[in-house]
PDB file of C-alpha atoms in Angstrom:
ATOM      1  CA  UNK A 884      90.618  79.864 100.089  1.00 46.00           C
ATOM      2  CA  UNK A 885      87.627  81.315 101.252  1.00 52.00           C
ATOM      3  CA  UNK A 886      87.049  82.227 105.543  1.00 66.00           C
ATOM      4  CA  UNK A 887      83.504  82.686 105.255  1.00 73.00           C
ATOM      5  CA  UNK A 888      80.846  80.654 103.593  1.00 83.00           C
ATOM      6  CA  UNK A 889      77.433  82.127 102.869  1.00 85.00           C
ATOM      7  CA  UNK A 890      74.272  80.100 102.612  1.00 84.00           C
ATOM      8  CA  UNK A 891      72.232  79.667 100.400  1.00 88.00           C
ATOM      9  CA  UNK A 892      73.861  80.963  97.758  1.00 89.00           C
ATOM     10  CA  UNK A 893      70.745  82.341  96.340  1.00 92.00           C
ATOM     11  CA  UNK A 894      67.642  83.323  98.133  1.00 94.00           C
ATOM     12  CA  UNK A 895      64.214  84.785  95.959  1.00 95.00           C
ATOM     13  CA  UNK A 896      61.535  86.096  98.534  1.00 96.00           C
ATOM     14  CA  UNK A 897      59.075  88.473  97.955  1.00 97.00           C
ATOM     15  CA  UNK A 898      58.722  92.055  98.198  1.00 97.00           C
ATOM     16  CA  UNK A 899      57.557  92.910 102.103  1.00 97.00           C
ATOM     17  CA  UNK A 900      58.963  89.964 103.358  1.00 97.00           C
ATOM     18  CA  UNK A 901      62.016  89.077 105.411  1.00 97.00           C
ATOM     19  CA  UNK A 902      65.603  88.094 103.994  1.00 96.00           C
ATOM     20  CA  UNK A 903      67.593  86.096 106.215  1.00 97.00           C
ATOM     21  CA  UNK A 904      71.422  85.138 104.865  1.00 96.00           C
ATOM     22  CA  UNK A 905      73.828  83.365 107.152  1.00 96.00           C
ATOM     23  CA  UNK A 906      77.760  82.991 107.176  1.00 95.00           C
ATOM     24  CA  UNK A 907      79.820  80.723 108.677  1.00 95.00           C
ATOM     25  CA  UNK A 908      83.690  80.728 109.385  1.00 94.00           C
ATOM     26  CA  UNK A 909      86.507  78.843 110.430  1.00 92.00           C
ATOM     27  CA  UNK A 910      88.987  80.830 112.597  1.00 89.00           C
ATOM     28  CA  UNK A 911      89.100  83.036 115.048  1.00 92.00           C
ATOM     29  CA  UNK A 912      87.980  86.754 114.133  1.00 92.00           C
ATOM     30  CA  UNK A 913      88.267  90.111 114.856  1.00 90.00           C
ATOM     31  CA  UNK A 914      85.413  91.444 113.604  1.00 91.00           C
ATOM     32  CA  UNK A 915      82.569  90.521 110.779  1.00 94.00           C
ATOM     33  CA  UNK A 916      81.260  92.374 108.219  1.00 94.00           C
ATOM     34  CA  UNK A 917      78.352  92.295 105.552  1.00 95.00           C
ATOM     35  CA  UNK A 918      79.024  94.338 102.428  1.00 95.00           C
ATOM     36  CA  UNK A 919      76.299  94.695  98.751  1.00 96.00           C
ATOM     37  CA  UNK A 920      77.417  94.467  95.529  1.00 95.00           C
ATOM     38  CA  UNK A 921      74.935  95.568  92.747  1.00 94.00           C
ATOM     39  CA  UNK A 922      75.621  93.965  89.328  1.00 88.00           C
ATOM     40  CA  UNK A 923      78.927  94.889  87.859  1.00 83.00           C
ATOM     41  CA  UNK A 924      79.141  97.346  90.732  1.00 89.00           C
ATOM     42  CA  UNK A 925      81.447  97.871  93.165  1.00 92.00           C
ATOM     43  CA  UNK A 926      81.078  96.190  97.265  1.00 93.00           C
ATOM     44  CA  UNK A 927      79.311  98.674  99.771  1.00 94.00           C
ATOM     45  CA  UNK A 928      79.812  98.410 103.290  1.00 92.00           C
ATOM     46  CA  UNK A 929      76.796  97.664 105.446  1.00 95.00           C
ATOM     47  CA  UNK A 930      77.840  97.052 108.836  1.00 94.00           C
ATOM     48  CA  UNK A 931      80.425  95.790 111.436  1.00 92.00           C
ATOM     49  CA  UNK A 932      79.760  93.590 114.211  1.00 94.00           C
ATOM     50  CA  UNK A 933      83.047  93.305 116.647  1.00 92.00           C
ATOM     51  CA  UNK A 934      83.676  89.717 118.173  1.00 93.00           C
ATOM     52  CA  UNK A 935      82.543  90.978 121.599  1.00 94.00           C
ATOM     53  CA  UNK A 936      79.341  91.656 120.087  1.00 95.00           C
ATOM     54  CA  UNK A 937      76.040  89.349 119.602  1.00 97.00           C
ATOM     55  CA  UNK A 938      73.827  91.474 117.615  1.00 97.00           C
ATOM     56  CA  UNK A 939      73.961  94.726 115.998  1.00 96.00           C
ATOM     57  CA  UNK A 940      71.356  96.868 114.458  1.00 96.00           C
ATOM     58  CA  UNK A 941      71.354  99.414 111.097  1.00 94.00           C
ATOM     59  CA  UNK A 942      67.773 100.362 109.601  1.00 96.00           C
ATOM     60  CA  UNK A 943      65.951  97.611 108.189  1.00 97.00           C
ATOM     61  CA  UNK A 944      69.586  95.219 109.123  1.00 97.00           C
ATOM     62  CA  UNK A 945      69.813  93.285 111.480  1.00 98.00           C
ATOM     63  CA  UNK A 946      73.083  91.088 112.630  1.00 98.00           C
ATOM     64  CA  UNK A 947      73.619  88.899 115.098  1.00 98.00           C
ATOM     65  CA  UNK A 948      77.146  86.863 115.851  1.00 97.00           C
ATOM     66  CA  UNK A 949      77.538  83.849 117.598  1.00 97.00           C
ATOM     67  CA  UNK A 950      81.067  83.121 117.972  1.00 96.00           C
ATOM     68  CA  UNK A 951      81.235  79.521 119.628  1.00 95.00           C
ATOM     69  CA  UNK A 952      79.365  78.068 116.686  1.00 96.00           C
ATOM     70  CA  UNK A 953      81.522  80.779 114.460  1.00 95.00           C
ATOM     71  CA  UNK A 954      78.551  81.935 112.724  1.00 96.00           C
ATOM     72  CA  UNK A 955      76.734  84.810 111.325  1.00 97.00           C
ATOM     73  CA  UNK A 956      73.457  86.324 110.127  1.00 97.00           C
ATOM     74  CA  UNK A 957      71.815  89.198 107.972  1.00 97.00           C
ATOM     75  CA  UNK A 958      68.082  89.813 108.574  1.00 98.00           C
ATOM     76  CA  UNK A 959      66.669  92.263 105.922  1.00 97.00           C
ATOM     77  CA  UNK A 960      63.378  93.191 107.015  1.00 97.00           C
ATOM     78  CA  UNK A 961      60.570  93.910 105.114  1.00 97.00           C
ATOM     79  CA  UNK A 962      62.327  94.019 101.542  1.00 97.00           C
ATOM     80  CA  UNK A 963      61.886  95.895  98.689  1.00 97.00           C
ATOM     81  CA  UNK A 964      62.757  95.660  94.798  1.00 96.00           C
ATOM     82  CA  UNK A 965      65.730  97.846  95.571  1.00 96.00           C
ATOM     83  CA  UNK A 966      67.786  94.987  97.719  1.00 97.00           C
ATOM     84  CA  UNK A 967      67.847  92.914  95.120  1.00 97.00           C
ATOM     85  CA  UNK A 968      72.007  92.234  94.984  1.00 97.00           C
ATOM     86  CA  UNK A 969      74.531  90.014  95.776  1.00 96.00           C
ATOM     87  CA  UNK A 970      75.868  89.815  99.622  1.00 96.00           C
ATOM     88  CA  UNK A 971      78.996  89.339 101.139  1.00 95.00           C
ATOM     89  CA  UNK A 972      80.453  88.416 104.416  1.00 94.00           C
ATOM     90  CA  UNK A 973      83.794  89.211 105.072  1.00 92.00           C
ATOM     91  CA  UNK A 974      86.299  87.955 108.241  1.00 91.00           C
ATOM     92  CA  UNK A 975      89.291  89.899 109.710  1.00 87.00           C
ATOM     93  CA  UNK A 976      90.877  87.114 111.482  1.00 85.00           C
ATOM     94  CA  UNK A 977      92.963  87.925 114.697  1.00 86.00           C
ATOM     95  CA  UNK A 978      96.513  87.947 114.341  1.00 75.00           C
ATOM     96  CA  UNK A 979      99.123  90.879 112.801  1.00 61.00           C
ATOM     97  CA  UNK A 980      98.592  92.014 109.343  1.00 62.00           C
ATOM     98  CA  UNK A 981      95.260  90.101 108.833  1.00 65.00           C
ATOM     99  CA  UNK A 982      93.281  90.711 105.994  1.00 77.00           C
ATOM    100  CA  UNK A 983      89.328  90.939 104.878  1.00 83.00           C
ATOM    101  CA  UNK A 984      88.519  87.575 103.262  1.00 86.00           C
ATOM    102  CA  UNK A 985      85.363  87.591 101.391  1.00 89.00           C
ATOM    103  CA  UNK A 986      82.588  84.590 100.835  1.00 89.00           C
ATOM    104  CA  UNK A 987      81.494  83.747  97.638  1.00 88.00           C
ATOM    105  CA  UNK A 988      78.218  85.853  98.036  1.00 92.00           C
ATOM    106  CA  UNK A 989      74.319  85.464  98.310  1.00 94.00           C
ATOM    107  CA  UNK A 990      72.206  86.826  95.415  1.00 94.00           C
ATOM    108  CA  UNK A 991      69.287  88.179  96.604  1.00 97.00           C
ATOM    109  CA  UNK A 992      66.363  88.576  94.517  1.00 97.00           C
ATOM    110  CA  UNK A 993      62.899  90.127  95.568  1.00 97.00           C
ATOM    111  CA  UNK A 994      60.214  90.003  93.499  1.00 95.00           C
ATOM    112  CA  UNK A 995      58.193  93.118  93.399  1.00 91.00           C
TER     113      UNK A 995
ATOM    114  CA  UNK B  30      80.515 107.177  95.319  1.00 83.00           C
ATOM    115  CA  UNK B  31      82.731 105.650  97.543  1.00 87.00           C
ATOM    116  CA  UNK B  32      85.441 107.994  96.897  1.00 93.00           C
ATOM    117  CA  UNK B  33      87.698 105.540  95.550  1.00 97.00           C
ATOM    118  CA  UNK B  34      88.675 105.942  91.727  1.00 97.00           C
ATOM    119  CA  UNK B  35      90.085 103.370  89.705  1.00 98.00           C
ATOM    120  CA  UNK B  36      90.821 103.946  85.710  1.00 97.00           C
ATOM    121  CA  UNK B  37      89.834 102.124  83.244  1.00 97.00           C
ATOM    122  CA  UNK B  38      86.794 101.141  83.792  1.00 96.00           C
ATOM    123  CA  UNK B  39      87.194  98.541  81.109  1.00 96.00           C
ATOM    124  CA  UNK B  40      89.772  97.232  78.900  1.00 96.00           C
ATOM    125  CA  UNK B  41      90.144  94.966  76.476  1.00 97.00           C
ATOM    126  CA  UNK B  42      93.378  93.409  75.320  1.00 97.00           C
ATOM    127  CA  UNK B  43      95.193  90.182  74.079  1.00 97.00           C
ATOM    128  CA  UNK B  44      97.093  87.441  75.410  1.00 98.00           C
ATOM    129  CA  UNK B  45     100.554  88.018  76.186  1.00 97.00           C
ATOM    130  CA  UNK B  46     100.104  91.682  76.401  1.00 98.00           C
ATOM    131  CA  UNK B  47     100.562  93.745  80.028  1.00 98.00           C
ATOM    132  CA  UNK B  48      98.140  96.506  81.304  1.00 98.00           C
ATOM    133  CA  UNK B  49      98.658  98.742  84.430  1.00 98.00           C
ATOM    134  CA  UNK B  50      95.056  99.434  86.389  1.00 98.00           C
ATOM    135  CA  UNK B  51      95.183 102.636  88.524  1.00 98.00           C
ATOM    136  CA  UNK B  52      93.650 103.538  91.530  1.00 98.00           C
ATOM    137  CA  UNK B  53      93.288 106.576  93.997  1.00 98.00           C
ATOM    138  CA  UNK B  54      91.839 106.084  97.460  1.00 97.00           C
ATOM    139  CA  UNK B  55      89.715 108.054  99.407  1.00 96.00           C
ATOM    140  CA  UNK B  56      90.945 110.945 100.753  1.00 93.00           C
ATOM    141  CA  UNK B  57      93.088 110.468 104.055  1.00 90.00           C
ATOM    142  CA  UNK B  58      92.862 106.782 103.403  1.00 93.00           C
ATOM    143  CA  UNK B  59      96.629 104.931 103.751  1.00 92.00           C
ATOM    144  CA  UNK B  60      95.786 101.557 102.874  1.00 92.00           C
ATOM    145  CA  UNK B  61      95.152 100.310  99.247  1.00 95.00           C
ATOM    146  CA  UNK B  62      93.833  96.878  98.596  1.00 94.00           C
ATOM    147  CA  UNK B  63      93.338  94.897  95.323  1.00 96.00           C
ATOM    148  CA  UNK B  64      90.639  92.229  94.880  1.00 95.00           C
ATOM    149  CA  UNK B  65      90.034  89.775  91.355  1.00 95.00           C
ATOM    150  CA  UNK B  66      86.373  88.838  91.409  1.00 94.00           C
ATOM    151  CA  UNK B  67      85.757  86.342  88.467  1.00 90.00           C
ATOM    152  CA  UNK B  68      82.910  83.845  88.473  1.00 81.00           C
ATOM    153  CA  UNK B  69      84.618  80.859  89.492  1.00 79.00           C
ATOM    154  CA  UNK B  70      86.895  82.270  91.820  1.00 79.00           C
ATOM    155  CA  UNK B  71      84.730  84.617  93.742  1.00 84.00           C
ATOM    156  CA  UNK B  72      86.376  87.493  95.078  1.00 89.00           C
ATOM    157  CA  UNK B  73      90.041  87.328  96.156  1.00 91.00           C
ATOM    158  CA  UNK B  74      92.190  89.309  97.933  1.00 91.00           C
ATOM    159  CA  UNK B  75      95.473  90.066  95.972  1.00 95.00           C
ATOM    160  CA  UNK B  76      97.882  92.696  98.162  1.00 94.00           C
ATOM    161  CA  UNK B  77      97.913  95.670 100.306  1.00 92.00           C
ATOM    162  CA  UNK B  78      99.618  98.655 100.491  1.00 94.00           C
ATOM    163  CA  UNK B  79      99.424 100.798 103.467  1.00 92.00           C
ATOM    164  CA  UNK B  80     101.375 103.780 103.276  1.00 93.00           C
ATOM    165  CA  UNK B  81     103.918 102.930 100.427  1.00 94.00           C
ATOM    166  CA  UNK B  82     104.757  99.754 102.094  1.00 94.00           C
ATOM    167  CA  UNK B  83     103.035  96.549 100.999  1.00 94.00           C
ATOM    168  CA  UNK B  84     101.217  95.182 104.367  1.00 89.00           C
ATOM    169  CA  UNK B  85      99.786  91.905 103.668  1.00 88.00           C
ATOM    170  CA  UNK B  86      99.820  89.410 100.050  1.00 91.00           C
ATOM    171  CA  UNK B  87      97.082  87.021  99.050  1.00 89.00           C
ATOM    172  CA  UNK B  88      97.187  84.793  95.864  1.00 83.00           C
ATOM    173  CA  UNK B  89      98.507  87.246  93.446  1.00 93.00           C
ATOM    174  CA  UNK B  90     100.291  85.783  90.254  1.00 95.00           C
ATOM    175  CA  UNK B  91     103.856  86.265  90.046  1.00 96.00           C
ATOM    176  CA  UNK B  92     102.381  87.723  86.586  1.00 97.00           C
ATOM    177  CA  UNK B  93     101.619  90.356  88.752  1.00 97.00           C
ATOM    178  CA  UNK B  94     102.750  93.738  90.433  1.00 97.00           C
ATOM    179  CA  UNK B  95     101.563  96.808  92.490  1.00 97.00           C
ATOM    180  CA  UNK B  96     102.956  99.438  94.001  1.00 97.00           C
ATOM    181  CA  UNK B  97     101.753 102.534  96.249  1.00 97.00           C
ATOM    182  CA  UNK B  98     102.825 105.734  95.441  1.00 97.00           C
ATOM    183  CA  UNK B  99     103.769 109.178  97.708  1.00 96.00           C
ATOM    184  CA  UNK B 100     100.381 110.279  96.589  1.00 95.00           C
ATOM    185  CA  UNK B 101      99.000 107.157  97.849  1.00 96.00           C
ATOM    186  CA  UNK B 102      97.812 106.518  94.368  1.00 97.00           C
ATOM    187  CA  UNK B 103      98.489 102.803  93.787  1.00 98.00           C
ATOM    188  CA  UNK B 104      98.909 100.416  90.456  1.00 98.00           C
ATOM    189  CA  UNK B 105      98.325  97.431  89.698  1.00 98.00           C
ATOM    190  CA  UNK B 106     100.264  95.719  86.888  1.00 98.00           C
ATOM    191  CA  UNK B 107      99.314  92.755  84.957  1.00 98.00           C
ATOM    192  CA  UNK B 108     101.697  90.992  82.498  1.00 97.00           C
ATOM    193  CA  UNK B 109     101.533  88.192  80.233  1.00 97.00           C
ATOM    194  CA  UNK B 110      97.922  88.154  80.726  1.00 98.00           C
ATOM    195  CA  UNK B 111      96.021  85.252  79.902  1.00 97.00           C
ATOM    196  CA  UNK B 112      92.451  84.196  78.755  1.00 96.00           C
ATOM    197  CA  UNK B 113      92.055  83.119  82.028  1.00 94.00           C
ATOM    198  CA  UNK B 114      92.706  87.191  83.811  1.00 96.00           C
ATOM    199  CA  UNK B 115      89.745  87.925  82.467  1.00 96.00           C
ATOM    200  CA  UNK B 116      87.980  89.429  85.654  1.00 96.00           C
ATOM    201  CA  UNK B 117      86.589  92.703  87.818  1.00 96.00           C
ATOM    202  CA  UNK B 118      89.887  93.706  89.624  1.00 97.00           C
ATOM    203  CA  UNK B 119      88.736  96.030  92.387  1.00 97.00           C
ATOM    204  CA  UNK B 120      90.584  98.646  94.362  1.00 97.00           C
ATOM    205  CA  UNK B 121      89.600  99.589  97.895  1.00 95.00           C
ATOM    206  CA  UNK B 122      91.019 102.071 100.401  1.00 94.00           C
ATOM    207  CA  UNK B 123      91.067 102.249 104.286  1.00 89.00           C
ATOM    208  CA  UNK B 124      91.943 104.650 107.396  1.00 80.00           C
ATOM    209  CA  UNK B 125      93.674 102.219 109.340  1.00 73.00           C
ATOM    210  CA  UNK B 126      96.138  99.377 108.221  1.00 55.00           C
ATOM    211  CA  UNK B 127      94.307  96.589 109.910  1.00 54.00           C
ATOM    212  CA  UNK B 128      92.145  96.115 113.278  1.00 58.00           C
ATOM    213  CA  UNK B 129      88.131  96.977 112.568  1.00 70.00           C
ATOM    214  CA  UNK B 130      88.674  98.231 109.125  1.00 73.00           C
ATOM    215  CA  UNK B 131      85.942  99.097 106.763  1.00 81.00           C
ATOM    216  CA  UNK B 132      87.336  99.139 103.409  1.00 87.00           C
ATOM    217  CA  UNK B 133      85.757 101.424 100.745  1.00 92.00           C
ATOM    218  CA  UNK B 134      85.588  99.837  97.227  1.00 94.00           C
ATOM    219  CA  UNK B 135      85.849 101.231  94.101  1.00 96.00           C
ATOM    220  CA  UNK B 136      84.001 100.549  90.626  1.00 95.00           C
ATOM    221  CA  UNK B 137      86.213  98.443  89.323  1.00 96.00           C
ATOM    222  CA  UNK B 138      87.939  98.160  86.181  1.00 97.00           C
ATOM    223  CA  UNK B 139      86.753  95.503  84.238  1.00 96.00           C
ATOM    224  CA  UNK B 140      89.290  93.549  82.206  1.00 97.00           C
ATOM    225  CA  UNK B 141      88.885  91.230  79.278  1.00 97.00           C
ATOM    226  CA  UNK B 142      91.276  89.453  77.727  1.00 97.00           C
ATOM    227  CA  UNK B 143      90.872  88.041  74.193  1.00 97.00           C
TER     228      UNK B 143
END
């Protein structure tokens, strides 16, 4: 079963303006993370935010974490052709031997 | 390039028949993971490996098998397959076993089954 649940599941804005994604998830975590995945390609990182953390900056990303209402977001700012893609959260829930459990993904689409 | 390799990157067999998917992690990296991503199943997490010894399980088929090697080099074998193994199986690597991981994917190998 799936930890985190990403919403929408699809999202078309246009080129310039601002993606926002959210994730929400149903235990208690150790950290969250956001990862890419082109078409057919394989998932890149994009960043980490730690439990003990609210929000956390990388470029044009921008997550925050609010973990009473165990939730999560991905601001894109002004978005380009290029971020078109599908987006993941992931959860590493606290305990031994957790592991990464993925969402079912955003697809992102920006219209040039 | 993530640094992880994984070989084939696609394959194309029939029912009943077993294939082995390879993969070698980054270098330095101990931990070896396996993710299906299929349409209707999203992604899901199958096993890990860190350091020769598998670490954690997820719904992987009694179908299938991995294993990490001394090299760190790790397999994944699928038997039996069905219509229904059709999928992107994914391999991804990490420093650390667990705790603040960020996992490095490969490109996938891309298996259909026919």
């Amino acid at each position: 079963s799936q930890q985190g649940e990403e919403d929408p599941q699809a999202l078309s804005i246009q080129e310039g303006e601002n993606a926002t994604m959210n994730c929400s998830y149903k235990t208690s975590i150790n950290n969250l993370q956001w990862y890419r995945q082109n078409s057919g390609r394989g998932l890149v990182h994009l960043i980490l935010i730690r439990s003990n953390e609210r929000e956390k900056h990388s470029g044009r990303l921008r997550v925050t974490l609010d973990t009473s209402k165990k939730s999560s977001s991905l601001l894109i700012t002004a978005s380009r052709a290029a971020d078109t893609a599908s987006y993941f959260c992931a959860t590493e829930p606290t305990g031994a031997n957790s592991k990464l459990t993925f969402g079912k993904g955003i697809t992102l689409s920006v219209r040039p | 390039d993530s640094g992880v390799t994984q070989t084939p990157k696609h394959l194309i067999t029939a029912t009943g028949q077993r294939v082995t998917l390879r993969c070698s992690p980054r270098s330095g990296d101990l931990s070896v993971y396996w993710y299906q991503q299929s349409l209707d199943q999203g992604l899901q997490f199958l096993i890990q490996y860190y350091n020769g010894e598998e670490r954690a399980k997820g719904n992987i088929l009694e179908r299938f098998s991995a294993q990490q090697f001394p090299d760190l080099h790790s397999e994944l074998n699928l038997s039996s397959l069905e219509l229904g193994d059709s999928a992107l199986y994914f391999c991804a690597s990490s420093v650390m076993s667990t705790r603040g991981n960020t996992i490095y994917f490969g490109e996938g190998s891309w298996l259909t089954v026919v």
